[in-house]
XYZ file of C-alpha atoms in Angstrom:
234
model
C 8.434 -0.077 -19.431
C 4.674 -0.074 -20.126
C 2.245 0.173 -17.291
C -1.617 -0.450 -17.274
C -3.871 2.007 -15.608
C -3.938 0.095 -12.362
C -0.497 -1.628 -12.714
C 3.042 -0.511 -12.162
C 6.228 -2.490 -12.435
C 9.775 -1.282 -11.052
C 12.735 -1.358 -13.292
C 15.236 0.396 -10.975
C 16.594 -0.061 -7.506
C 16.590 3.152 -5.271
C 19.086 3.686 -2.553
C 16.305 3.007 0.046
C 15.836 -0.514 -1.336
C 19.632 -1.543 -1.185
C 19.352 -2.753 2.461
C 20.781 -5.818 4.164
C 18.260 -8.450 5.410
C 19.375 -7.670 8.928
C 18.636 -4.070 8.490
C 15.328 -4.984 6.968
C 14.450 -7.241 9.684
C 15.143 -4.371 12.253
C 13.089 -1.950 10.326
C 10.198 -4.322 10.168
C 10.290 -5.194 13.776
C 10.365 -1.557 14.666
C 7.439 -0.805 12.232
C 5.268 -3.419 13.952
C 6.312 -2.113 17.463
C 4.952 1.224 16.198
C 1.735 -0.371 15.034
C 1.288 -1.779 18.405
C 1.904 1.714 20.091
C -0.337 3.466 17.710
C -3.057 0.982 16.811
C -6.048 2.773 15.365
C -9.434 2.675 17.351
C -11.562 1.078 14.676
C -14.495 -1.037 14.984
C -15.200 -3.836 12.404
C -18.639 -3.431 10.703
C -21.104 -6.215 11.786
C -20.548 -9.011 14.173
C -19.508 -11.744 11.909
C -16.105 -13.395 12.200
C -13.332 -12.154 9.742
C -13.567 -14.105 6.326
C -11.035 -16.969 5.851
C -9.796 -19.198 3.055
C -10.830 -18.583 -0.533
C -13.439 -15.964 0.477
C -10.622 -13.967 2.284
C -8.309 -14.262 -0.626
C -10.988 -13.013 -3.110
C -11.668 -10.032 -0.731
C -8.056 -9.164 -0.159
C -7.156 -8.866 -3.801
C -10.133 -7.772 -5.837
C -9.937 -7.810 -9.690
C -9.787 -4.115 -9.884
C -7.383 -3.599 -6.738
C -4.280 -1.591 -7.213
C -1.345 -3.662 -8.153
C 2.203 -2.363 -8.053
C 3.449 -5.326 -10.016
C 1.993 -8.381 -11.709
C 3.789 -11.568 -12.321
C 2.250 -13.275 -15.380
C 0.614 -16.505 -14.445
C 1.230 -16.127 -10.779
C -1.384 -17.240 -8.307
C 0.335 -15.771 -5.300
C -0.827 -12.379 -4.098
C 0.928 -10.431 -1.430
C -1.410 -7.639 -0.233
C -0.689 -4.741 2.190
C -3.487 -2.671 3.687
C -1.717 0.493 4.082
C -2.215 4.221 5.096
C 0.258 6.677 3.341
C 0.261 9.014 6.455
C 1.110 6.020 8.759
C 4.630 6.025 10.201
C 4.732 2.400 10.562
C 3.939 2.037 6.716
C 6.666 4.594 6.075
C 9.223 2.635 8.074
C 8.393 -0.714 6.664
C 8.257 0.695 3.042
C 11.927 -0.193 2.226
C 11.379 -3.897 3.396
C 8.442 -4.127 1.135
C 10.415 -2.603 -1.687
C 13.240 -5.155 -1.254
C 10.598 -7.871 -1.134
C 9.385 -6.609 -4.533
C 12.720 -6.872 -5.946
C 13.264 -10.252 -4.550
C 9.889 -11.735 -5.664
C 8.307 -9.388 -8.213
C 8.813 -11.967 -10.988
C 6.802 -14.703 -9.154
C 4.390 -12.824 -6.950
C 1.612 -10.286 -7.449
C 2.041 -7.194 -5.222
C -1.340 -5.539 -4.259
C -2.060 -2.416 -2.171
C -5.271 -1.580 -0.574
C -6.261 1.665 1.286
C -6.914 1.643 4.891
C -6.716 5.378 5.956
C -6.775 6.025 9.687
C -9.336 8.226 11.282
C -6.902 10.282 12.976
C -4.846 11.246 9.896
C -6.231 14.375 8.054
C -4.452 13.690 4.938
C -4.747 9.773 4.664
C -7.592 9.786 2.341
C -6.348 12.612 0.218
C -3.035 10.766 -0.289
C -4.969 7.700 -1.303
C -7.053 9.700 -3.771
C -4.006 11.095 -5.332
C -2.483 7.681 -5.598
C -5.976 6.524 -7.333
C -5.606 9.496 -9.648
C -1.977 8.579 -10.637
C -2.889 5.026 -11.245
C -5.287 5.890 -13.776
C -2.505 7.564 -15.769
C -0.049 4.706 -15.295
C 1.839 6.295 -12.475
C 0.829 4.200 -9.559
C 4.186 3.322 -8.590
C 5.512 6.882 -8.996
C 2.927 8.514 -6.722
C 3.324 5.363 -4.208
C 7.029 6.004 -3.861
C 6.634 9.748 -3.756
C 4.175 9.444 -0.756
C 6.392 7.292 1.271
C 9.637 9.048 0.289
C 8.306 12.434 1.210
C 6.029 11.357 4.247
C 8.026 13.290 6.770
C 7.145 16.487 4.926
C 3.399 16.244 4.893
C 2.488 13.586 7.218
C 0.907 14.413 10.737
C -0.298 17.838 9.625
C -3.571 19.292 10.702
C -3.983 21.125 7.426
C -5.073 19.698 4.001
C -2.148 18.725 1.699
C -4.259 18.687 -1.529
C -1.891 21.228 -3.200
C 1.174 19.355 -2.296
C -0.193 16.099 -3.706
C -1.142 18.152 -6.888
C 2.479 19.161 -7.131
C 3.541 15.423 -6.959
C 1.157 14.833 -9.950
C 2.823 17.698 -11.887
C 6.116 16.323 -10.951
C 5.164 12.960 -12.504
C 4.049 14.709 -15.786
C 0.395 13.757 -15.346
C -2.241 15.276 -17.310
C -3.686 17.838 -14.627
C -7.065 18.033 -15.942
C -7.566 14.384 -15.708
C -5.844 14.198 -12.351
C -8.155 17.001 -10.810
C -11.165 15.121 -12.217
C -10.342 11.962 -10.721
C -9.063 13.307 -7.379
C -12.338 15.196 -6.984
C -14.655 12.537 -8.080
C -16.747 11.164 -5.286
C -16.337 7.721 -6.854
C -12.627 7.784 -6.045
C -13.321 8.424 -2.391
C -15.814 5.493 -2.599
C -13.054 3.275 -3.846
C -10.761 4.283 -1.063
C -13.411 3.509 1.716
C -14.513 0.250 -0.213
C -10.774 -0.811 0.295
C -11.137 0.048 3.956
C -14.437 -1.874 4.337
C -12.827 -4.957 2.877
C -9.977 -4.569 5.438
C -12.408 -4.445 8.276
C -14.118 -7.373 6.939
C -10.938 -9.312 6.786
C -10.045 -8.349 10.514
C -7.576 -5.428 9.747
C -7.170 -3.289 12.727
C -4.053 -1.149 11.962
C -1.679 -0.556 9.358
C 0.448 -2.059 7.897
C -1.273 -5.399 7.747
C -0.179 -8.023 5.234
C -1.884 -11.147 3.629
C -0.618 -13.822 1.340
C -3.419 -15.482 -0.662
C -5.874 -14.193 1.946
C -3.973 -15.399 5.095
C -3.211 -12.708 7.228
C 0.534 -12.639 8.489
C 1.981 -11.653 11.861
C 5.569 -11.032 10.809
C 8.239 -10.279 13.410
C 10.989 -10.286 10.871
C 11.725 -9.856 7.044
C 12.434 -13.609 7.130
C 8.848 -14.225 8.267
C 7.596 -12.352 5.076
C 9.961 -14.400 2.679
C 9.055 -17.456 4.453
C 5.371 -16.941 3.814
C 6.078 -16.228 0.153
C 8.201 -19.246 -0.250
C 5.457 -21.529 1.157
C 2.889 -20.033 -0.893
C 5.040 -20.363 -4.012
C 5.845 -24.037 -3.220
C 2.140 -24.901 -2.495
C 2.630 -25.995 0.902
């Protein structure tokens, strides 16, 4: 399956995705409880209220934002602000993959970086994902980050070499990977995502938006309900 530099689509279902809706709901609830317990101490730049409506939708999904999958002709964007080192993001990852399986042909799935200040490797992981995306391997690196999170997350030492190993595992051109990974513009992109999140009122991860409207889901059904309403235009 072909992939653009900043778009990746899934054609297989991994064991982590084959979960019942009941299990997914429990995972999602657990993830959000973890968010409450470990909310990042961040301060939104400026004193204005978060953007809303069409302005929020335009900020949440920029034209050059990373897209895990694109549904041709769709005007519905599901956006996740995430931190690859965040345990709550890792916990909810199977639910989001299930959501992509269920709605991937009708909804655009967008990811935005929101690295937490307490995570040594969060920005590094985001840079690795950006570098992989430029070689058409966004989805591959995205999945590797979450499926191996327990091996590298919450470490006090840089994991650059491990992420470079993931790039080699994906068969990337390593000269290109290194150039993008080390390019200051890549870090600027990551931080620009975070700034957009702060503008939208994001305080922790994972935080979800559908067409610019921030969600407060307590179950998997809350996510599907939001997408169903957006798809029906209600």
